[in-house]
Structures are given as C-alpha cells and as structure tokens.
PDB file of C-alpha atoms and ligand atoms in Angstrom:
ATOM      1  CA  MET Q   1       0.000   0.000   0.000  1.00 96.00           C
ATOM      2  CA  LYS Q   2       1.315   3.408  -1.010  1.00 97.00           C
ATOM      3  CA  ILE Q   3      -0.182   6.569   0.513  1.00 98.00           C
ATOM      4  CA  VAL Q   4       0.549  10.255  -0.051  1.00 98.00           C
ATOM      5  CA  MET Q   5      -0.310  12.180   3.132  1.00 98.00           C
ATOM      6  CA  LYS Q   6      -0.923  15.940   2.801  1.00 98.00           C
ATOM      7  CA  PHE Q   7      -1.156  18.287   5.775  1.00 98.00           C
ATOM      8  CA  GLY Q   8      -2.643  21.782   5.409  1.00 97.00           C
ATOM      9  CA  GLY Q   9      -1.533  24.989   7.099  1.00 98.00           C
ATOM     10  CA  THR Q  10      -3.721  24.692  10.195  1.00 96.00           C
ATOM     11  CA  SER Q  11      -2.370  21.163  10.785  1.00 97.00           C
ATOM     12  CA  VAL Q  12       1.218  22.460  11.000  1.00 98.00           C
ATOM     13  CA  ALA Q  13       0.513  25.906  12.469  1.00 98.00           C
ATOM     14  CA  ASP Q  14       2.962  25.544  15.391  1.00 98.00           C
ATOM     15  CA  ILE Q  15       5.629  23.182  16.714  1.00 98.00           C
ATOM     16  CA  GLU Q  16       3.194  21.170  18.889  1.00 98.00           C
ATOM     17  CA  LYS Q  17       1.015  20.593  15.815  1.00 98.00           C
ATOM     18  CA  ILE Q  18       4.045  19.634  13.718  1.00 98.00           C
ATOM     19  CA  LYS Q  19       4.953  17.059  16.391  1.00 98.00           C
ATOM     20  CA  ASN Q  20       1.376  15.734  16.282  1.00 98.00           C
ATOM     21  CA  VAL Q  21       1.639  15.387  12.483  1.00 98.00           C
ATOM     22  CA  ALA Q  22       4.974  13.550  12.859  1.00 98.00           C
ATOM     23  CA  ASN Q  23       3.263  11.021  15.134  1.00 98.00           C
ATOM     24  CA  ILE Q  24       0.454  10.452  12.606  1.00 98.00           C
ATOM     25  CA  ILE Q  25       3.027   9.869   9.848  1.00 98.00           C
ATOM     26  CA  ALA Q  26       5.111   7.548  12.067  1.00 98.00           C
ATOM     27  CA  LYS Q  27       2.022   5.403  12.739  1.00 98.00           C
ATOM     28  CA  GLN Q  28       0.916   5.269   9.101  1.00 97.00           C
ATOM     29  CA  SER Q  29       4.431   4.418   7.926  1.00 97.00           C
ATOM     30  CA  LYS Q  30       4.274   1.133   9.854  1.00 97.00           C
ATOM     31  CA  THR Q  31       1.583  -0.190   7.508  1.00 96.00           C
ATOM     32  CA  ALA Q  32       2.207   1.664   4.216  1.00 97.00           C
ATOM     33  CA  ASP Q  33       4.887   3.316   2.122  1.00 97.00           C
ATOM     34  CA  VAL Q  34       4.282   6.993   2.615  1.00 98.00           C
ATOM     35  CA  ALA Q  35       5.272  10.257   0.981  1.00 98.00           C
ATOM     36  CA  VAL Q  36       4.295  13.494   2.702  1.00 98.00           C
ATOM     37  CA  VAL Q  37       3.251  16.875   1.256  1.00 98.00           C
ATOM     38  CA  VAL Q  38       3.013  19.941   3.491  1.00 98.00           C
ATOM     39  CA  SER Q  39       1.625  23.474   3.296  1.00 98.00           C
ATOM     40  CA  ALA Q  40       3.173  26.522   4.930  1.00 98.00           C
ATOM     41  CA  MET Q  41       2.596  26.955   8.674  1.00 98.00           C
ATOM     42  CA  GLY Q  42      -0.712  28.621   9.581  1.00 98.00           C
ATOM     43  CA  LYS Q  43      -1.203  31.954   7.866  1.00 98.00           C
ATOM     44  CA  THR Q  44       2.407  32.288   6.659  1.00 98.00           C
ATOM     45  CA  THR Q  45       1.437  32.722   2.991  1.00 98.00           C
ATOM     46  CA  ASN Q  46      -0.911  35.612   3.892  1.00 98.00           C
ATOM     47  CA  ALA Q  47       1.860  37.253   5.916  1.00 98.00           C
ATOM     48  CA  LEU Q  48       4.335  36.928   3.022  1.00 98.00           C
ATOM     49  CA  THR Q  49       1.777  38.408   0.613  1.00 98.00           C
ATOM     50  CA  ALA Q  50       1.257  41.346   2.970  1.00 98.00           C
ATOM     51  CA  LEU Q  51       5.026  41.972   3.069  1.00 98.00           C
ATOM     52  CA  ALA Q  52       5.165  42.229  -0.724  1.00 98.00           C
ATOM     53  CA  HIS Q  53       2.210  44.623  -0.700  1.00 98.00           C
ATOM     54  CA  GLN Q  54       4.050  46.881   1.730  1.00 98.00           C
ATOM     55  CA  ILE Q  55       6.430  47.514  -1.187  1.00 98.00           C
ATOM     56  CA  THR Q  56       4.058  47.663  -4.139  1.00 98.00           C
ATOM     57  CA  ASP Q  57       0.400  47.184  -5.012  1.00 96.00           C
ATOM     58  CA  LYS Q  58       1.413  45.246  -8.119  1.00 97.00           C
ATOM     59  CA  PRO Q  59       4.287  42.932  -7.239  1.00 98.00           C
ATOM     60  CA  ASN Q  60       6.171  41.283 -10.099  1.00 98.00           C
ATOM     61  CA  LEU Q  61       4.631  37.820 -10.311  1.00 98.00           C
ATOM     62  CA  ARG Q  62       7.953  35.981 -10.628  1.00 98.00           C
ATOM     63  CA  GLU Q  63       9.260  37.634  -7.473  1.00 98.00           C
ATOM     64  CA  LEU Q  64       5.970  37.135  -5.638  1.00 98.00           C
ATOM     65  CA  ASP Q  65       6.191  33.383  -6.322  1.00 98.00           C
ATOM     66  CA  ALA Q  66       9.828  33.325  -5.175  1.00 98.00           C
ATOM     67  CA  LEU Q  67       8.621  34.939  -1.940  1.00 98.00           C
ATOM     68  CA  LEU Q  68       5.398  32.968  -1.304  1.00 98.00           C
ATOM     69  CA  SER Q  69       7.060  29.620  -1.968  1.00 98.00           C
ATOM     70  CA  THR Q  70       9.396  30.116   1.015  1.00 98.00           C
ATOM     71  CA  GLY Q  71       6.666  29.292   3.545  1.00 98.00           C
ATOM     72  CA  GLU Q  72       6.637  25.649   2.477  1.00 98.00           C
ATOM     73  CA  ASN Q  73      10.454  25.394   2.761  1.00 98.00           C
ATOM     74  CA  THR Q  74      10.161  26.093   6.489  1.00 98.00           C
ATOM     75  CA  SER Q  75       7.399  23.583   7.186  1.00 98.00           C
ATOM     76  CA  VAL Q  76       9.009  20.641   5.348  1.00 98.00           C
ATOM     77  CA  ALA Q  77      12.322  21.104   7.148  1.00 98.00           C
ATOM     78  CA  LEU Q  78      10.637  21.366  10.568  1.00 98.00           C
ATOM     79  CA  LEU Q  79       8.490  18.294   9.887  1.00 98.00           C
ATOM     80  CA  ALA Q  80      11.527  16.268   8.753  1.00 98.00           C
ATOM     81  CA  LEU Q  81      13.304  17.340  11.955  1.00 98.00           C
ATOM     82  CA  ALA Q  82      10.261  16.304  14.016  1.00 98.00           C
ATOM     83  CA  LEU Q  83      10.169  12.891  12.303  1.00 98.00           C
ATOM     84  CA  ASN Q  84      13.897  12.356  12.800  1.00 98.00           C
ATOM     85  CA  SER Q  85      13.574  13.289  16.468  1.00 98.00           C
ATOM     86  CA  ILE Q  86      11.118  10.418  17.046  1.00 98.00           C
ATOM     87  CA  GLY Q  87      13.348   7.963  15.205  1.00 98.00           C
ATOM     88  CA  VAL Q  88      11.670   8.063  11.791  1.00 98.00           C
ATOM     89  CA  PRO Q  89      14.117   8.622   8.911  1.00 98.00           C
ATOM     90  CA  ALA Q  90      12.805  11.476   6.762  1.00 98.00           C
ATOM     91  CA  LYS Q  91      14.214  14.021   4.336  1.00 98.00           C
ATOM     92  CA  SER Q  92      12.714  17.319   3.171  1.00 98.00           C
ATOM     93  CA  PHE Q  93      12.540  18.232  -0.524  1.00 97.00           C
ATOM     94  CA  ASN Q  94      11.441  21.388  -2.285  1.00 98.00           C
ATOM     95  CA  ALA Q  95      10.147  21.574  -5.846  1.00 97.00           C
ATOM     96  CA  MET Q  96      13.552  22.538  -7.182  1.00 96.00           C
ATOM     97  CA  GLN Q  97      15.329  19.624  -5.502  1.00 95.00           C
ATOM     98  CA  LEU Q  98      12.741  17.147  -6.706  1.00 95.00           C
ATOM     99  CA  GLY Q  99      11.959  18.564 -10.128  1.00 96.00           C
ATOM    100  CA  ILE Q 100       8.274  19.459  -9.923  1.00 98.00           C
ATOM    101  CA  ILE Q 101       8.189  21.027 -13.366  1.00 98.00           C
ATOM    102  CA  THR Q 102       5.441  23.557 -14.166  1.00 98.00           C
ATOM    103  CA  ASN Q 103       4.623  26.030 -16.907  1.00 98.00           C
ATOM    104  CA  ASP Q 104       5.581  29.674 -16.278  1.00 98.00           C
ATOM    105  CA  ASN Q 105       2.123  30.909 -15.369  1.00 98.00           C
ATOM    106  CA  PHE Q 106       3.345  32.576 -12.167  1.00 98.00           C
ATOM    107  CA  GLY Q 107       0.796  32.544  -9.360  1.00 98.00           C
ATOM    108  CA  ASP Q 108      -1.330  29.874 -11.022  1.00 98.00           C
ATOM    109  CA  ALA Q 109       1.178  27.474 -12.549  1.00 98.00           C
ATOM    110  CA  GLU Q 110       0.282  24.017 -13.778  1.00 98.00           C
ATOM    111  CA  ILE Q 111       2.348  20.912 -13.107  1.00 98.00           C
ATOM    112  CA  MET Q 112       3.672  19.365 -16.322  1.00 97.00           C
ATOM    113  CA  HIS Q 113       5.943  16.673 -14.919  1.00 96.00           C
ATOM    114  CA  ILE Q 114       7.340  15.304 -11.642  1.00 97.00           C
ATOM    115  CA  ASN Q 115      10.736  13.614 -11.518  1.00 94.00           C
ATOM    116  CA  THR Q 116       9.754  10.624  -9.414  1.00 92.00           C
ATOM    117  CA  TRP Q 117      13.290   9.222  -9.588  1.00 88.00           C
ATOM    118  CA  GLY Q 118      14.214  11.999  -7.142  1.00 88.00           C
ATOM    119  CA  ILE Q 119      11.816  10.621  -4.529  1.00 92.00           C
ATOM    120  CA  PRO Q 120      13.635   8.285  -2.126  1.00 88.00           C
ATOM    121  CA  TYR Q 121      12.284   4.976  -0.887  1.00 83.00           C
ATOM    122  CA  GLU Q 122      14.615   4.399   2.052  1.00 90.00           C
ATOM    123  CA  VAL Q 123      13.490   7.493   3.983  1.00 97.00           C
ATOM    124  CA  ILE Q 124      10.148   9.297   4.120  1.00 98.00           C
ATOM    125  CA  PRO Q 125      10.145  12.178   1.625  1.00 98.00           C
ATOM    126  CA  VAL Q 126       8.581  15.348   3.062  1.00 98.00           C
ATOM    127  CA  ILE Q 127       7.771  17.478   0.028  1.00 98.00           C
ATOM    128  CA  THR Q 128       6.761  21.140  -0.305  1.00 98.00           C
ATOM    129  CA  GLY Q 129       3.226  21.628  -1.558  1.00 98.00           C
ATOM    130  CA  PHE Q 130       2.275  24.676  -3.627  1.00 98.00           C
ATOM    131  CA  GLN Q 131       5.722  25.054  -5.303  1.00 98.00           C
ATOM    132  CA  GLY Q 132       6.964  24.277  -8.757  1.00 98.00           C
ATOM    133  CA  ILE Q 133       9.874  25.162 -10.984  1.00 98.00           C
ATOM    134  CA  THR Q 134       9.885  26.005 -14.672  1.00 98.00           C
ATOM    135  CA  GLU Q 135      12.243  24.305 -17.099  1.00 96.00           C
ATOM    136  CA  HIS Q 136      14.242  27.554 -17.033  1.00 97.00           C
ATOM    137  CA  GLY Q 137      14.688  27.305 -13.269  1.00 97.00           C
ATOM    138  CA  ASP Q 138      12.189  29.950 -12.145  1.00 98.00           C
ATOM    139  CA  ILE Q 139      10.210  29.201  -8.978  1.00 98.00           C
ATOM    140  CA  THR Q 140       6.432  29.096  -9.431  1.00 98.00           C
ATOM    141  CA  THR Q 141       3.391  28.546  -7.229  1.00 98.00           C
ATOM    142  CA  LEU Q 142       0.197  26.696  -8.084  1.00 98.00           C
ATOM    143  CA  GLY Q 143      -2.197  29.327  -6.708  1.00 97.00           C
ATOM    144  CA  ARG Q 144      -3.625  29.684  -3.209  1.00 97.00           C
ATOM    145  CA  GLU Q 145      -4.600  26.329  -1.657  1.00 97.00           C
ATOM    146  CA  GLY Q 146      -2.475  24.658  -4.333  1.00 98.00           C
ATOM    147  CA  SER Q 147      -0.869  22.123  -1.987  1.00 98.00           C
ATOM    148  CA  ASP Q 148      -3.916  19.889  -2.434  1.00 98.00           C
ATOM    149  CA  THR Q 149      -3.068  19.733  -6.141  1.00 98.00           C
ATOM    150  CA  SER Q 150       0.619  19.070  -5.413  1.00 98.00           C
ATOM    151  CA  ALA Q 151      -0.365  16.115  -3.241  1.00 98.00           C
ATOM    152  CA  VAL Q 152      -2.696  14.573  -5.812  1.00 98.00           C
ATOM    153  CA  ALA Q 153      -0.170  15.086  -8.629  1.00 98.00           C
ATOM    154  CA  ILE Q 154       2.544  13.412  -6.552  1.00 98.00           C
ATOM    155  CA  ALA Q 155       0.125  10.569  -5.713  1.00 98.00           C
ATOM    156  CA  ALA Q 156      -0.554  10.117  -9.441  1.00 98.00           C
ATOM    157  CA  ALA Q 157       3.154  10.197 -10.292  1.00 97.00           C
ATOM    158  CA  LEU Q 158       3.850   7.561  -7.625  1.00 97.00           C
ATOM    159  CA  CYS Q 159       0.770   5.457  -8.536  1.00 97.00           C
ATOM    160  CA  ALA Q 160      -0.335   5.704  -4.908  1.00 98.00           C
ATOM    161  CA  ASP Q 161      -3.371   3.823  -3.609  1.00 98.00           C
ATOM    162  CA  TYR Q 162      -4.671   6.879  -1.739  1.00 98.00           C
ATOM    163  CA  CYS Q 163      -4.039  10.573  -1.412  1.00 98.00           C
ATOM    164  CA  ASP Q 164      -4.964  11.402   2.191  1.00 98.00           C
ATOM    165  CA  ILE Q 165      -5.690  15.111   2.652  1.00 98.00           C
ATOM    166  CA  TYR Q 166      -5.452  15.835   6.381  1.00 98.00           C
ATOM    167  CA  THR Q 167      -7.125  19.056   7.461  1.00 97.00           C
ATOM    168  CA  ASP Q 168      -8.823  20.797  10.406  1.00 96.00           C
ATOM    169  CA  VAL Q 169     -12.222  19.135   9.835  1.00 97.00           C
ATOM    170  CA  ASP Q 170     -12.796  15.374   9.866  1.00 96.00           C
ATOM    171  CA  GLY Q 171     -14.175  15.055   6.346  1.00 98.00           C
ATOM    172  CA  VAL Q 172     -16.307  16.605   3.652  1.00 98.00           C
ATOM    173  CA  TYR Q 173     -19.693  17.846   4.895  1.00 98.00           C
ATOM    174  CA  THR Q 174     -22.900  18.735   3.071  1.00 97.00           C
ATOM    175  CA  ALA Q 175     -21.942  22.385   3.783  1.00 96.00           C
ATOM    176  CA  ASP Q 176     -19.092  24.157   5.579  1.00 97.00           C
ATOM    177  CA  PRO Q 177     -19.362  22.704   9.131  1.00 97.00           C
ATOM    178  CA  ASN Q 178     -17.804  25.865  10.548  1.00 96.00           C
ATOM    179  CA  VAL Q 179     -20.717  27.878   9.164  1.00 96.00           C
ATOM    180  CA  VAL Q 180     -23.712  25.524   8.937  1.00 96.00           C
ATOM    181  CA  LYS Q 181     -24.293  23.893  12.329  1.00 94.00           C
ATOM    182  CA  ASP Q 182     -26.390  20.930  11.111  1.00 97.00           C
ATOM    183  CA  ALA Q 183     -24.152  20.076   8.132  1.00 97.00           C
ATOM    184  CA  LYS Q 184     -23.752  16.303   7.780  1.00 98.00           C
ATOM    185  CA  LYS Q 185     -20.488  14.483   7.252  1.00 98.00           C
ATOM    186  CA  LEU Q 186     -20.315  12.350   4.099  1.00 98.00           C
ATOM    187  CA  ASP Q 187     -18.632   8.911   4.007  1.00 97.00           C
ATOM    188  CA  PHE Q 188     -18.362   9.122   0.240  1.00 98.00           C
ATOM    189  CA  ILE Q 189     -18.654  11.734  -2.484  1.00 98.00           C
ATOM    190  CA  SER Q 190     -18.037  11.254  -6.218  1.00 98.00           C
ATOM    191  CA  TYR Q 191     -15.410  13.279  -8.081  1.00 98.00           C
ATOM    192  CA  ASP Q 192     -18.178  15.037 -10.025  1.00 98.00           C
ATOM    193  CA  ASP Q 193     -20.106  16.117  -6.921  1.00 98.00           C
ATOM    194  CA  MET Q 194     -16.895  17.106  -5.099  1.00 98.00           C
ATOM    195  CA  LEU Q 195     -15.819  19.174  -8.090  1.00 98.00           C
ATOM    196  CA  LYS Q 196     -19.148  21.026  -8.033  1.00 98.00           C
ATOM    197  CA  MET Q 197     -18.756  21.684  -4.310  1.00 97.00           C
ATOM    198  CA  ALA Q 198     -15.147  22.860  -4.718  1.00 97.00           C
ATOM    199  CA  ASN Q 199     -16.062  25.128  -7.617  1.00 97.00           C
ATOM    200  CA  ASN Q 200     -18.798  26.607  -5.417  1.00 96.00           C
ATOM    201  CA  GLY Q 201     -16.140  27.593  -2.901  1.00 93.00           C
ATOM    202  CA  ALA Q 202     -15.914  24.635  -0.470  1.00 94.00           C
ATOM    203  CA  LYS Q 203     -12.353  25.323   0.604  1.00 93.00           C
ATOM    204  CA  VAL Q 204     -11.725  21.811   1.880  1.00 96.00           C
ATOM    205  CA  LEU Q 205     -10.308  20.682  -1.507  1.00 98.00           C
ATOM    206  CA  HIS Q 206      -8.903  22.895  -4.247  1.00 97.00           C
ATOM    207  CA  PRO Q 207     -10.944  22.313  -7.467  1.00 97.00           C
ATOM    208  CA  HIS Q 208      -7.843  21.505  -9.495  1.00 97.00           C
ATOM    209  CA  SER Q 209      -6.875  18.769  -7.029  1.00 98.00           C
ATOM    210  CA  VAL Q 210     -10.253  17.097  -7.591  1.00 98.00           C
ATOM    211  CA  SER Q 211     -10.023  17.253 -11.389  1.00 97.00           C
ATOM    212  CA  THR Q 212      -6.457  15.911 -11.238  1.00 98.00           C
ATOM    213  CA  ALA Q 213      -7.599  13.031  -9.003  1.00 98.00           C
ATOM    214  CA  GLN Q 214     -10.433  12.255 -11.409  1.00 98.00           C
ATOM    215  CA  LYS Q 215      -8.107  12.347 -14.414  1.00 98.00           C
ATOM    216  CA  TYR Q 216      -5.661   9.857 -12.859  1.00 97.00           C
ATOM    217  CA  ASN Q 217      -8.277   7.958 -10.841  1.00 97.00           C
ATOM    218  CA  ILE Q 218      -6.593   8.607  -7.484  1.00 98.00           C
ATOM    219  CA  PRO Q 219      -8.940   8.084  -4.501  1.00 98.00           C
ATOM    220  CA  ILE Q 220      -8.726  11.009  -2.065  1.00 98.00           C
ATOM    221  CA  ARG Q 221      -9.561  10.609   1.617  1.00 98.00           C
ATOM    222  CA  VAL Q 222     -10.277  13.889   3.409  1.00 98.00           C
ATOM    223  CA  ARG Q 223      -9.283  13.206   7.020  1.00 98.00           C
ATOM    224  CA  GLY Q 224      -8.991  15.142  10.275  1.00 97.00           C
ATOM    225  CA  THR Q 225      -5.494  15.835  11.611  1.00 96.00           C
ATOM    226  CA  PHE Q 226      -7.037  15.974  15.059  1.00 94.00           C
ATOM    227  CA  THR Q 227      -9.090  12.751  14.536  1.00 94.00           C
ATOM    228  CA  PRO Q 228      -6.490  10.623  12.714  1.00 91.00           C
ATOM    229  CA  ASN Q 229      -8.137   7.249  13.445  1.00 92.00           C
ATOM    230  CA  ASP Q 230     -11.214   8.199  11.428  1.00 94.00           C
ATOM    231  CA  LEU Q 231     -11.012   7.389   7.704  1.00 93.00           C
ATOM    232  CA  GLY Q 232     -12.869  10.610   6.859  1.00 97.00           C
ATOM    233  CA  THR Q 233     -14.573  11.062   3.493  1.00 98.00           C
ATOM    234  CA  LEU Q 234     -13.668   9.058   0.411  1.00 98.00           C
ATOM    235  CA  VAL Q 235     -13.662  11.086  -2.825  1.00 98.00           C
ATOM    236  CA  ALA Q 236     -13.546   8.660  -5.744  1.00 98.00           C
ATOM    237  CA  ALA Q 237     -15.315   7.468  -8.877  1.00 96.00           C
ATOM    238  CA  SER Q 238     -17.339   4.958  -6.865  1.00 92.00           C
ATOM    239  CA  LYS Q 239     -17.781   3.835  -3.280  1.00 88.00           C
ATOM    240  CA  GLN Q 240     -15.048   1.215  -3.019  1.00 69.00           C
ATOM    241  CA  ARG Q 241     -14.045   1.212   0.638  1.00 53.00           C
TER     242      ARG Q 241
HETATM  243  P1  LIG A 301      -6.068  23.351   5.022  1.00 94.67           P
HETATM  244  O1  LIG A 301      -5.346  24.429   5.788  1.00 94.67           O
HETATM  245  O2  LIG A 301      -5.920  22.004   5.651  1.00 94.67           O
HETATM  246  O3  LIG A 301      -5.774  23.359   3.542  1.00 94.67           O
HETATM  247  P2  LIG A 301      -8.596  24.646   4.452  1.00 94.67           P
HETATM  248  O4  LIG A 301      -8.902  25.800   5.360  1.00 94.67           O
HETATM  249  O5  LIG A 301      -8.113  24.953   3.081  1.00 94.67           O
HETATM  250  O6  LIG A 301      -7.629  23.670   5.224  1.00 94.67           O
HETATM  251  O7  LIG A 301      -9.892  23.717   4.285  1.00 94.67           O
HETATM  252  C1  LIG A 301     -10.581  23.260   5.416  1.00 94.67           C
HETATM  253  C2  LIG A 301     -11.801  24.138   5.676  1.00 94.67           C
HETATM  254  O8  LIG A 301     -12.715  23.988   4.607  1.00 94.67           O
HETATM  255  C3  LIG A 301     -12.580  23.760   6.898  1.00 94.67           C
HETATM  256  O9  LIG A 301     -12.061  24.329   8.071  1.00 94.67           O
HETATM  257  C4  LIG A 301     -13.994  24.235   6.562  1.00 94.67           C
HETATM  258  O10 LIG A 301     -14.298  25.455   7.232  1.00 94.67           O
HETATM  259  C5  LIG A 301     -13.945  24.505   5.060  1.00 94.67           C
HETATM  260  N1  LIG A 301     -15.055  23.905   4.325  1.00 94.67           N
HETATM  261  C6  LIG A 301     -15.822  24.568   3.414  1.00 94.67           C
HETATM  262  N2  LIG A 301     -16.764  23.773   2.913  1.00 94.67           N
HETATM  263  C7  LIG A 301     -16.606  22.548   3.484  1.00 94.67           C
HETATM  264  C8  LIG A 301     -17.294  21.301   3.366  1.00 94.67           C
HETATM  265  N3  LIG A 301     -18.333  21.140   2.545  1.00 94.67           N
HETATM  266  N4  LIG A 301     -16.863  20.250   4.117  1.00 94.67           N
HETATM  267  C9  LIG A 301     -15.812  20.392   4.946  1.00 94.67           C
HETATM  268  N5  LIG A 301     -15.126  21.554   5.110  1.00 94.67           N
HETATM  269  C10 LIG A 301     -15.510  22.631   4.383  1.00 94.67           C
HETATM  270  N1  LIG A 302       0.479  27.855   1.518  1.00 94.67           N
HETATM  271  C1  LIG A 302      -0.365  28.035   0.356  1.00 94.67           C
HETATM  272  C2  LIG A 302      -1.596  28.851   0.726  1.00 94.67           C
HETATM  273  O1  LIG A 302      -1.730  29.262   1.866  1.00 94.67           O
HETATM  274  C3  LIG A 302      -0.751  26.737  -0.305  1.00 94.67           C
HETATM  275  C4  LIG A 302      -1.635  25.820   0.504  1.00 94.67           C
HETATM  276  O2  LIG A 302      -1.742  25.985   1.721  1.00 94.67           O
HETATM  277  O3  LIG A 302      -2.200  24.901  -0.080  1.00 94.67           O
HETATM  278  O4  LIG A 302      -2.399  29.116  -0.127  1.00 94.67           O
HETATM  279 MG1  LIG A 303      -6.617  24.101   1.873  1.00 94.67          MG
END
C-alpha cells in the first residue's frame, strides 16, 4: 500500500502541531509506504503576501512566487526534523530539488511533470506543496490552496493507492461545518459532486486537485489531523471502501 499524506496549514501551524503530524506519519508508515506533502505553517502565505504589498500594489509575479514559496520550505524542514527526532528517517525536498516542473504561469502554474526518480524509498520524503519550478529554473506557485493539487499530482506520479488530505475538519460535509451547524459528514462523495462543491467555494479541496484526481483515478480521503483514526470522506469514482 502506497499513501501520499498531505497536511494543510492549520495542521502544522505551530511546533506542537508539527509534532502531532509527525506522530500520525510515524504510525501510518508502519503499515504503508508513505510520501508526505506539506503546506506553509498557519497563515504564513498571507503574511508573506502582505510583506510584498508593503512595497508595491502590483508585485512582479515571478518575485511574488519566489517569496510565497518560502513558507513551504520552512514547514518541510521542521516536519523532517520532528520525524527524525522520534526515530523516523525522513528528508525534506522542495520543488527545485525534486523537479516538480510547471509552466511559467506565475501565481497559477500548472504541473507538467514530476521527476519521481528523485523521490527516495529508504526514507520518508517530506515534500513542499504549492511550489513548482519552470524548465528555465524559475520558482512558481500553483495558486492559493495549491498544496492539495501538489499532493494529488505526486500521488498520481507515484501510482499511490490513496491521497490522504489531512485538514482541520474530519471530512467533507454537506456544507461548511464551521458555518452551517447541522451540516452532515459524508462517508463518500463522487469526483463530479466534489468538483461542483469545490467550484462553489468549499475550501476543503482545491478544485484543481479534484479534477487531477479524477483524471488519474486517485482516490482522495479527506481526514482530520485531530481525529487521525477516522477514515474521513472518500472522494472517488465509486464507493469502493
Ligand atoms: P487546510 O489548511 O488544511 O488546507 P482549508 O482551510 O483549506 O484547510 O480547508 C478546510 C476548511 O474547509 C474547513 O475548516 C472548513 O471550514 C472549510 N469547508 C468549506 N466547505 C466545506 C465542506 N463542505 N466540508 C468540509 N469543510 C468545508
Ligand atoms: N500555503 C499556500 C496557501 O496558503 C498553499 C496551501 O496551503 O495549499 O495558499
Ligand atoms: Mg486548503
């Protein structure tokens, strides 16, 4: 069994949370081969954007991507350190080190190719979400919330059995559970219905991650970082659990 595990910003917002994530990965790695994809800590990307806007209202998009991508460099290194400190061999990788090749559409780049030969088997790879690199060596980002898409694309490149998207809710609900009190959690949702929900603004999965999963037939499980024993919501072509 091969699983790509993705952790969003709220899941790695501080060191205690990063240690919690390391424990979830350590447990999963006993029963599956895992690769990990991480977002920037908490609201780091917003803070970086605000810094650029203190200089100019219209930042150069190449430089903005060079800036915004740095948030993910911090979180992968800290998570690899946290894994190593509990005896789990892990190594951090950014998009440049791995070769996550995108087009040059800065701020909304599309992944063209991932050099899977750069992904090690003997240690757990902890990979930056959101980042890419053009064939000319420029750093790109996939657009806000783009780490979901990074994770699914890496799962497709590795032919993983599941892409587990760990977040701050324990699955996909009929409506945003932080807004609608009687929203119901779903055990299963089809790619088509999830895509509609994502396009209507359900933040839980980035629309492009859902269309990428559908294209490569990668089952996504949306799971809670703070309820890791629950299998969450399966997003797939059919209910196959
Ligand atoms: P992450 O930092 O892990 O990427 P996000 O904030 O992007 O997390 O996505 C999780 C949030 O999505 C939840 O906290 C929830 O408020 C919101 N959300 C919106 N619609 C839904 C839905 N239908 N089901 C679950 N969560 C939803
Ligand atoms: N860090 C980026 C953002 O905040 C990407 C992501 O979290 O998916 O948008
Ligand atoms: Mg998100």
